[in-house]
Every structure is written in structure tokens, then in C-alpha cells.
Short mmCIF file of C-alpha atoms and ligand atoms in Angstrom, two decimals:
data_model
loop_
_atom_site.label_atom_id
_atom_site.label_comp_id
_atom_site.label_asym_id
_atom_site.label_seq_id
_atom_site.Cartn_x
_atom_site.Cartn_y
_atom_site.Cartn_z
CA MET A 456 0.00 0.00 0.00
CA SER A 457 1.53 3.32 -1.02
CA ASP A 458 1.86 6.11 1.53
CA LEU A 459 0.93 9.73 0.91
CA MET A 460 4.24 11.56 1.04
CA ILE A 461 3.93 15.33 1.32
CA ASP A 462 6.29 17.27 -0.90
CA LYS A 463 7.97 19.74 1.47
CA GLY A 464 9.37 21.84 -1.35
CA LYS A 465 7.90 25.04 -2.70
CA ARG A 466 4.68 24.67 -4.71
CA GLN A 467 4.10 26.55 -7.94
CA LEU A 468 0.88 28.55 -8.10
CA GLY A 469 -0.78 27.03 -11.16
CA PRO A 470 1.17 27.72 -14.35
CA SER A 471 2.63 30.97 -12.95
CA ASP A 472 6.24 31.46 -11.91
CA LEU A 473 5.23 32.15 -8.30
CA LYS A 474 6.52 29.47 -5.93
CA VAL A 475 5.39 29.32 -2.32
CA SER A 476 5.57 27.21 0.84
CA PRO A 477 2.96 24.42 1.16
CA ILE A 478 1.53 26.24 4.19
CA ALA A 479 0.40 29.84 3.89
CA TYR A 480 -0.34 32.43 6.56
CA GLY A 481 -3.91 33.73 6.55
CA MET A 482 -4.61 37.23 7.80
CA TRP A 483 -8.36 37.16 8.35
CA ARG A 484 -7.85 37.43 12.11
CA PHE A 485 -4.79 39.69 11.82
CA ALA A 486 -6.27 43.11 12.66
CA GLY A 487 -7.25 44.25 16.13
CA GLU A 488 -3.80 44.37 17.70
CA GLY A 489 -0.90 46.77 17.34
CA GLU A 490 2.08 46.90 15.02
CA ILE A 491 4.43 45.12 17.46
CA GLU A 492 2.15 42.09 17.65
CA ALA A 493 1.58 42.21 13.89
CA ASN A 494 5.33 42.22 13.31
CA ALA A 495 5.79 39.22 15.62
CA LYS A 496 3.18 37.20 13.70
CA VAL A 497 4.68 37.99 10.30
CA GLU A 498 8.13 37.24 11.69
CA SER A 499 7.09 33.87 13.14
CA ALA A 500 5.46 32.88 9.86
CA LEU A 501 8.60 33.78 7.89
CA ASP A 502 10.85 32.06 10.47
CA ALA A 503 8.72 28.92 10.12
CA GLY A 504 9.35 28.95 6.36
CA ILE A 505 5.99 30.36 5.27
CA THR A 506 6.23 32.55 2.18
CA LEU A 507 2.60 33.05 1.08
CA PHE A 508 0.57 35.68 2.96
CA ASP A 509 -3.16 35.76 2.27
CA THR A 510 -5.17 38.85 3.14
CA ALA A 511 -8.31 40.64 1.83
CA ASP A 512 -9.70 44.14 1.85
CA VAL A 513 -12.60 43.03 4.03
CA TYR A 514 -10.42 41.39 6.73
CA GLY A 515 -10.61 43.05 10.10
CA LEU A 516 -14.32 43.77 10.07
CA ASP A 517 -15.01 40.77 12.34
CA SER A 518 -12.85 42.32 15.02
CA ASP A 519 -14.86 45.56 14.74
CA ALA A 520 -11.99 47.22 12.91
CA PRO A 521 -12.92 49.23 9.79
CA PHE A 522 -12.94 47.89 6.22
CA GLY A 523 -9.33 47.53 5.09
CA ALA A 524 -7.88 47.25 8.61
CA ALA A 525 -5.94 43.99 8.12
CA GLU A 526 -4.39 45.21 4.86
CA GLU A 527 -3.54 48.54 6.43
CA LEU A 528 -1.80 46.91 9.41
CA PHE A 529 0.12 44.59 7.08
CA GLY A 530 1.04 47.68 5.01
CA HIS A 531 2.55 49.35 8.10
CA VAL A 532 4.65 46.23 8.78
CA LEU A 533 5.86 46.17 5.17
CA LYS A 534 6.60 49.88 5.10
CA ALA A 535 8.64 49.73 8.31
CA ARG A 536 10.72 46.81 7.03
CA PRO A 537 10.91 46.95 3.21
CA ALA A 538 13.27 43.93 3.08
CA LEU A 539 10.34 41.69 4.05
CA ARG A 540 8.62 42.23 0.69
CA ASP A 541 11.20 40.17 -1.21
CA GLN A 542 10.71 37.21 1.12
CA MET A 543 6.98 36.84 0.52
CA VAL A 544 4.29 36.30 -2.05
CA ILE A 545 1.35 38.56 -1.17
CA ALA A 546 -2.21 37.53 -1.96
CA SER A 547 -5.26 39.70 -1.44
CA LYS A 548 -8.93 39.68 -2.38
CA GLY A 549 -11.66 42.08 -3.34
CA GLY A 550 -15.26 42.06 -4.47
CA ILE A 551 -17.12 41.95 -1.14
CA ILE A 552 -18.97 45.05 0.02
CA PRO A 553 -20.72 44.39 3.34
CA GLY A 554 -24.41 45.08 2.83
CA THR A 555 -24.36 44.82 -0.98
CA PRO A 556 -22.89 42.09 -0.67
CA TYR A 557 -20.80 41.45 -3.84
CA ASP A 558 -19.53 43.57 -6.72
CA SER A 559 -17.03 42.36 -9.33
CA SER A 560 -17.99 44.96 -11.94
CA ALA A 561 -15.07 46.48 -13.83
CA LYS A 562 -15.47 49.83 -12.09
CA TYR A 563 -15.70 48.51 -8.55
CA LEU A 564 -13.09 45.73 -8.72
CA ARG A 565 -10.53 48.10 -10.22
CA GLU A 566 -11.16 50.63 -7.43
CA ALA A 567 -10.97 47.85 -4.82
CA CYS A 568 -7.67 46.56 -6.17
CA GLU A 569 -6.15 50.05 -6.30
CA ALA A 570 -7.32 50.73 -2.73
CA SER A 571 -5.72 47.45 -1.59
CA LEU A 572 -2.42 48.45 -3.20
CA LYS A 573 -2.53 51.76 -1.35
CA ARG A 574 -3.27 50.18 2.02
CA LEU A 575 -0.61 47.49 1.54
CA GLN A 576 1.84 50.18 0.37
CA ILE A 577 3.17 47.95 -2.41
CA GLU A 578 3.41 48.29 -6.19
CA THR A 579 1.98 44.92 -7.18
CA ILE A 580 -0.26 42.33 -5.55
CA ASP A 581 1.25 38.95 -6.45
CA LEU A 582 -2.07 37.09 -6.42
CA TYR A 583 -5.40 38.95 -6.63
CA GLN A 584 -8.49 36.88 -5.89
CA VAL A 585 -12.17 37.58 -6.41
CA HIS A 586 -13.43 36.86 -2.90
CA ARG A 587 -16.97 35.62 -3.66
CA PRO A 588 -18.86 35.16 -6.93
CA ASP A 589 -20.79 38.27 -8.00
CA LEU A 590 -23.83 36.78 -9.73
CA LEU A 591 -24.42 40.03 -11.61
CA THR A 592 -21.09 40.40 -13.42
CA HIS A 593 -20.65 38.65 -16.75
CA PRO A 594 -17.50 36.48 -16.78
CA ALA A 595 -16.28 38.30 -19.92
CA GLU A 596 -16.29 41.59 -18.00
CA LEU A 597 -14.48 39.99 -15.05
CA ALA A 598 -11.88 38.43 -17.37
CA ASP A 599 -11.25 41.80 -18.97
CA THR A 600 -10.81 43.53 -15.58
CA LEU A 601 -8.40 40.93 -14.22
CA GLN A 602 -6.36 40.84 -17.41
CA SER A 603 -6.20 44.66 -17.61
CA LEU A 604 -5.04 44.94 -13.99
CA ARG A 605 -2.37 42.37 -14.79
CA LYS A 606 -1.20 44.15 -17.94
CA GLU A 607 -0.90 47.38 -15.95
CA GLY A 608 1.36 45.58 -13.42
CA LYS A 609 -1.06 46.11 -10.54
CA ILE A 610 -1.43 42.37 -10.03
CA ARG A 611 0.84 39.51 -11.08
CA GLU A 612 -1.62 36.59 -11.12
CA TYR A 613 -5.29 36.08 -10.33
CA GLY A 614 -7.66 33.50 -8.94
CA LEU A 615 -11.16 32.98 -7.54
CA SER A 616 -12.58 31.99 -4.18
CA ASN A 617 -15.79 30.28 -3.04
CA VAL A 618 -17.05 29.56 -6.55
CA THR A 619 -18.54 26.53 -8.25
CA ALA A 620 -16.75 24.50 -10.91
CA HIS A 621 -19.17 25.95 -13.50
CA GLN A 622 -18.34 29.52 -12.44
CA ILE A 623 -14.63 28.75 -12.85
CA ALA A 624 -15.20 27.27 -16.31
CA ALA A 625 -17.30 30.29 -17.35
CA LEU A 626 -14.45 32.65 -16.49
CA GLN A 627 -11.81 30.38 -18.06
CA ALA A 628 -13.70 30.59 -21.35
CA HIS A 629 -12.91 34.33 -21.53
CA LEU A 630 -9.31 34.38 -20.29
CA ASP A 631 -6.15 34.61 -22.40
CA HIS A 632 -3.92 34.33 -19.35
CA PRO A 633 -4.81 31.33 -17.14
CA MET A 634 -5.92 31.56 -13.52
CA ALA A 635 -3.30 30.48 -10.98
CA THR A 636 -5.46 29.49 -8.01
CA GLN A 637 -8.82 28.60 -6.50
CA GLN A 638 -9.60 29.20 -2.84
CA PRO A 639 -12.31 26.89 -1.45
CA GLU A 640 -12.95 25.98 2.19
CA LEU A 641 -11.21 22.64 2.66
CA SER A 642 -10.44 20.69 5.82
CA ALA A 643 -11.02 17.33 7.49
CA LEU A 644 -14.48 18.73 8.30
CA ALA A 645 -15.22 20.57 5.02
CA ILE A 646 -14.59 17.86 2.44
CA GLU A 647 -16.95 19.06 -0.33
CA PRO A 648 -14.24 20.29 -2.74
CA VAL A 649 -12.91 16.74 -2.95
CA THR A 650 -16.00 15.70 -4.91
CA ASP A 651 -17.83 18.87 -6.01
CA GLY A 652 -15.56 19.37 -9.02
CA ILE A 653 -13.28 22.13 -7.66
CA LEU A 654 -10.20 20.00 -6.96
CA ASP A 655 -10.84 17.97 -10.13
CA LEU A 656 -10.93 21.15 -12.19
CA CYS A 657 -7.73 22.37 -10.49
CA MET A 658 -6.01 19.14 -11.57
CA ALA A 659 -7.54 19.24 -15.06
CA THR A 660 -6.53 22.83 -15.82
CA ASN A 661 -3.44 23.29 -13.63
CA MET A 662 -4.65 25.62 -10.90
CA THR A 663 -3.44 25.45 -7.31
CA PRO A 664 -6.08 25.06 -4.59
CA LEU A 665 -5.59 27.29 -1.56
CA ALA A 666 -7.47 25.63 1.32
CA TRP A 667 -9.11 28.14 3.65
CA SER A 668 -9.82 27.33 7.31
CA PRO A 669 -7.87 24.04 7.16
CA LEU A 670 -8.51 23.56 10.89
CA ALA A 671 -12.18 24.44 10.37
CA GLY A 672 -11.61 27.80 12.02
CA GLY A 673 -10.36 26.06 15.20
CA ARG A 674 -13.34 23.69 15.54
CA LEU A 675 -11.08 20.73 14.80
CA MET A 676 -9.09 21.71 17.88
CA LEU A 677 -12.01 21.31 20.31
CA HIS A 678 -12.16 18.44 22.79
CA ALA A 679 -14.26 15.66 21.23
CA SER A 680 -16.78 15.94 24.09
CA GLU A 681 -17.31 19.67 23.31
CA ALA A 682 -18.05 19.06 19.63
CA PRO A 683 -21.55 20.33 18.76
CA THR A 684 -22.15 17.63 16.13
CA SER A 685 -21.42 13.92 15.97
CA GLN A 686 -19.65 14.48 12.63
CA LEU A 687 -17.15 16.84 14.29
CA SER A 688 -16.74 14.56 17.29
CA ASP A 689 -16.04 11.56 15.02
CA VAL A 690 -13.49 13.51 12.96
CA ILE A 691 -11.69 14.74 16.11
CA THR A 692 -11.60 11.21 17.54
CA MET A 693 -10.11 9.90 14.28
CA LEU A 694 -7.53 12.72 14.12
CA ASP A 695 -6.45 11.93 17.69
CA LYS A 696 -6.18 8.22 16.92
CA LEU A 697 -3.90 8.99 13.98
CA ALA A 698 -1.97 11.58 15.99
CA ASP A 699 -1.11 8.78 18.45
CA LYS A 700 -0.17 6.43 15.62
CA HIS A 701 2.15 8.98 13.95
CA ALA A 702 3.42 10.58 17.18
CA ALA A 703 2.27 13.90 15.77
CA SER A 704 -0.07 16.68 16.94
CA ARG A 705 -3.73 16.74 15.95
CA THR A 706 -3.02 19.96 14.04
CA ALA A 707 -0.34 18.19 12.01
CA ILE A 708 -2.66 15.30 11.11
CA ALA A 709 -5.51 17.65 10.14
CA LEU A 710 -3.23 19.72 7.91
CA ALA A 711 -1.58 16.61 6.43
CA PHE A 712 -5.05 15.42 5.36
CA VAL A 713 -5.41 18.59 3.27
CA LEU A 714 -1.84 18.70 1.97
CA ALA A 715 -1.81 15.05 0.86
CA HIS A 716 -4.55 15.45 -1.77
CA PRO A 717 -3.13 14.94 -5.29
CA SER A 718 -4.22 18.46 -6.36
CA GLN A 719 -1.40 19.66 -4.03
CA PRO A 720 -3.41 22.18 -2.01
CA ILE A 721 -1.73 24.87 0.03
CA ALA A 722 -3.18 25.11 3.55
CA ILE A 723 -3.85 28.68 4.71
CA ILE A 724 -3.57 28.54 8.48
CA GLY A 725 -5.15 31.33 10.50
CA SER A 726 -3.66 31.14 14.00
CA GLN A 727 -2.54 34.41 15.52
CA THR A 728 -0.35 32.61 18.05
CA PRO A 729 3.31 32.54 16.96
CA ALA A 730 4.00 29.12 18.59
CA ARG A 731 1.01 27.59 16.80
CA ILE A 732 2.10 29.06 13.47
CA ALA A 733 5.46 27.32 13.93
CA ASP A 734 3.82 24.05 15.04
CA ALA A 735 1.71 23.90 11.87
CA MET A 736 4.84 23.23 9.83
CA SER A 737 5.22 19.83 11.56
CA ALA A 738 2.41 18.68 9.23
CA LEU A 739 5.01 18.46 6.46
CA ASP A 740 6.71 15.60 8.34
CA VAL A 741 3.55 13.47 8.51
CA THR A 742 3.12 10.69 5.98
CA LEU A 743 -0.43 9.39 6.10
CA SER A 744 -1.23 6.01 4.62
CA ARG A 745 -4.09 5.74 2.13
CA GLN A 746 -6.04 3.96 4.87
CA ASP A 747 -5.42 6.85 7.30
CA TRP A 748 -6.60 9.43 4.74
CA TYR A 749 -9.76 7.49 3.91
CA ALA A 750 -10.46 6.93 7.62
CA ILE A 751 -10.55 10.72 8.15
CA TYR A 752 -12.61 11.17 4.98
CA GLU A 753 -15.16 8.55 6.07
CA ALA A 754 -15.40 10.12 9.54
CA ALA A 755 -16.21 13.47 7.89
CA LEU A 756 -18.65 11.79 5.49
CA GLY A 757 -20.40 10.05 8.38
CA ALA A 758 -20.55 6.77 6.47
CA PRO A 759 -18.15 4.17 5.11
CA LEU A 760 -17.37 4.35 1.39
CA PRO A 761 -18.83 1.43 -0.57
P1 NAP B 1275 -7.81 27.85 10.74
O1 NAP B 1275 -6.35 27.59 10.79
O2 NAP B 1275 -8.73 26.76 10.32
O3 NAP B 1275 -8.32 28.33 12.17
C1 NAP B 1275 -7.57 29.24 12.93
C2 NAP B 1275 -8.29 29.43 14.25
O4 NAP B 1275 -8.15 28.24 15.02
C3 NAP B 1275 -7.71 30.56 15.07
O5 NAP B 1275 -8.76 31.27 15.69
C4 NAP B 1275 -6.87 29.83 16.12
O6 NAP B 1275 -6.79 30.52 17.34
C5 NAP B 1275 -7.72 28.59 16.32
N1 NAP B 1275 -6.97 27.49 16.94
C6 NAP B 1275 -7.34 26.83 18.06
N2 NAP B 1275 -6.44 25.90 18.38
C7 NAP B 1275 -5.47 25.95 17.47
C8 NAP B 1275 -4.27 25.21 17.30
N3 NAP B 1275 -3.88 24.25 18.14
N4 NAP B 1275 -3.48 25.49 16.24
C9 NAP B 1275 -3.85 26.46 15.36
N5 NAP B 1275 -4.99 27.21 15.49
C10 NAP B 1275 -5.80 26.95 16.54
O7 NAP B 1275 -7.97 29.08 9.79
P2 NAP B 1275 -8.93 30.37 9.72
O8 NAP B 1275 -8.37 31.43 10.58
O9 NAP B 1275 -10.36 30.01 9.90
O10 NAP B 1275 -8.71 30.74 8.19
C11 NAP B 1275 -7.37 30.78 7.67
C12 NAP B 1275 -7.29 31.73 6.54
O11 NAP B 1275 -8.10 31.29 5.46
C13 NAP B 1275 -7.78 33.15 6.82
O12 NAP B 1275 -6.87 33.93 7.55
C14 NAP B 1275 -7.95 33.65 5.41
O13 NAP B 1275 -6.70 34.00 4.86
C15 NAP B 1275 -8.50 32.42 4.71
N6 NAP B 1275 -9.99 32.44 4.65
C16 NAP B 1275 -10.54 32.71 3.44
C17 NAP B 1275 -11.92 32.74 3.31
C18 NAP B 1275 -12.50 33.01 1.96
O14 NAP B 1275 -13.70 33.27 1.87
N7 NAP B 1275 -11.71 32.96 0.92
C19 NAP B 1275 -12.76 32.53 4.41
C20 NAP B 1275 -12.16 32.26 5.64
C21 NAP B 1275 -10.77 32.21 5.75
P3 NAP B 1275 -5.47 31.35 17.74
O15 NAP B 1275 -5.37 32.49 16.81
O16 NAP B 1275 -5.78 31.75 19.14
O17 NAP B 1275 -4.28 30.42 17.65
#
């Protein structure tokens, strides 16, 4: 039986020439503290070997900070230490307007991207992602906007997030330059992308999946007895069983489940605790067997596969 070795080397983002660590640092929960704390988090991610930093214009709102707060804080860190920029690939997102809720029209997305550049205080966003599908923008218009922003050097590559396989294909039909990434929710609890066509399409058309909330936003870290659903409790119990078997942490097993998929996803971790950011990298040392992987998958599915 073949084991699922995780490639520890840098992963290429789709067909682009951007290469990044298999684990990325997510900045959804980044705002709300000061610049010293922000610096420490960025530093611990870089020290751990993380080179992809994923933010969005809307990040920070959950912590009652204003729209743009997470990008702005990151921008201060980058401005104070310009040498950091060369060590990282910066991803951001636009297209959400709280209350609207989505706008990917040419006019708005261009403004959003330019505002992100200003807040981040950088010349180019390496990877610009449309955060959620705007059902009212024709894919031809979106393709034109993304390609124009790229030609102007404002973004290097682009991708989508939270879309269906059909929505990806509709945009692909209008693009001259291929998309680099897709960003679905993917974890040992959120297994839908494995079969809903997203990861298949990534493998078919050479896009890199970026897995958001790979620890299910921390829910996978609860004690099994605190789990609000039997599905979560079963997954946690299975992760702990395999953590014992592999002498690894539960975090490492949960992340290894994501990283071992043949589409070569990058796991975007979201911890704001420097020690936990460093610990996440231990996932790269875990080699799950096929049986281990399917055992987690079946626990999440709530039924054995036929
Ligand atoms: P996650 O890694 O699944 O969850 C992180 C949360 O788990 C943090 O609140 C962390 O708390 C908590 N946690 C508890 N125990 C932990 C442990 N032992 N190790 C690590 N974390 C532990 O990721 P996420 O924050 O939900 O999302 C990650 C990133 O995905 C975001 O920052 C964002 O970049 C991206 N994302 C994208 C979308 C989208 O729509 N595209 C949506 C959501 C997220 P502490 O901070 O206290 O450690």
C-alpha cells in the first residue's frame, strides 16, 4: 500500500512562476492588535518557512476594525521593514462590500484593487483573488478587468474563491492568461471540494487550490466531548487516533489530510499565536497512509465508502 508523502518543497501557483511554501499564513484574524504584535506574527510565519501571505480588503471587520484594517496593518509592517517584501508572495482579495454584498464589476473591482495596493503600500499584488462570486457580473467583463489589472502591473496573477466548478469554467472561457489558483474551504471537516468538481478542475486545468480554514476555524481543535455535532466529534476522535499512531499533533494530522490530496493544495492557516504558526509546519513531516486518509474522509462523510 503506497503512503501519501507530502512534498515539502515550494509549490508553484498554477502555471505561474510564483513558488510558495505548502503552508500559507492567513490574515483574516490579523487586525485588532498593534504593530508590534503584527510584526511578531509575520516574523514567526517567515521564520517557520511560510512565504505566502493571504489577506483581503474586508479582513478586520469581524474584530470591529474598519474595512481595510488587516491590509492597512500589514502595510505598516511592510513599510517599516521593506526587506520583508522580497521574502513573501502577497495575496489579497476584493469584491465583497458588506451590505451589498458582492460587486465584481469592472469599475468597482478596479477601485478595490487600487485601494488594496494603497493600504498594503506595495506596487503589485502577487495574487489577486475575487473573494466571492458576483452573480451580476458577466465572466467576460471579469476576465477583462483581471487581465487589464495584470497588464498594468497592478497584479501579477489572479484567482477565484468560493465559486462553483461551473463559475470557474465560465471565467476560463474568456481568459487569455490562465488563472493560478482557486480558494475553497477545505479541511477534514469541510470535504466538499474533494467531490464537487473544484479540486478535479484544479487538476484538469493546472490551478493550485488554496485551502481556507484548514482547521475548520479552530473547531477541529475542540475536545471531542465539546463538539456540537457527531460528525465533528467523530473527525476529532479519528484525528487523535492517527496523531497517536504517527506521534504527531492533531493539528499536524488535520493539515496533512489537506496537503496530501493529489491536487497539491496549500493550507492557509489562521492562527494568531506565533508558537502555533510554527507548530503547523510539523504537518510536512507526517506521511499518512491511504487507509489513514480514507479513515478521516469517512469520519467526515459520516458513512463508510462502498
Ligand atoms: P484555521 O487555521 O482553520 O483556524 C484558525 C483558528 O483556530 C484561530 O482562531 C486559532 O486561534 C484557532 N486554533 C485553536 N487551536 C489551534 C491550534 N492548536 N493550532 C492552530 N490554530 C488553533 O484558519 P482560519 O483562521 O479560519 O482561516 C485561515 C485563513 O483562510 C484566513 O486567515 C484567510 O486568509 C482564509 N480564509 C478565506 C476565506 C474566503 O472566503 N476565501 C474565508 C475564511 C478564511 P489562535 O489564533 O488563538 O491560535
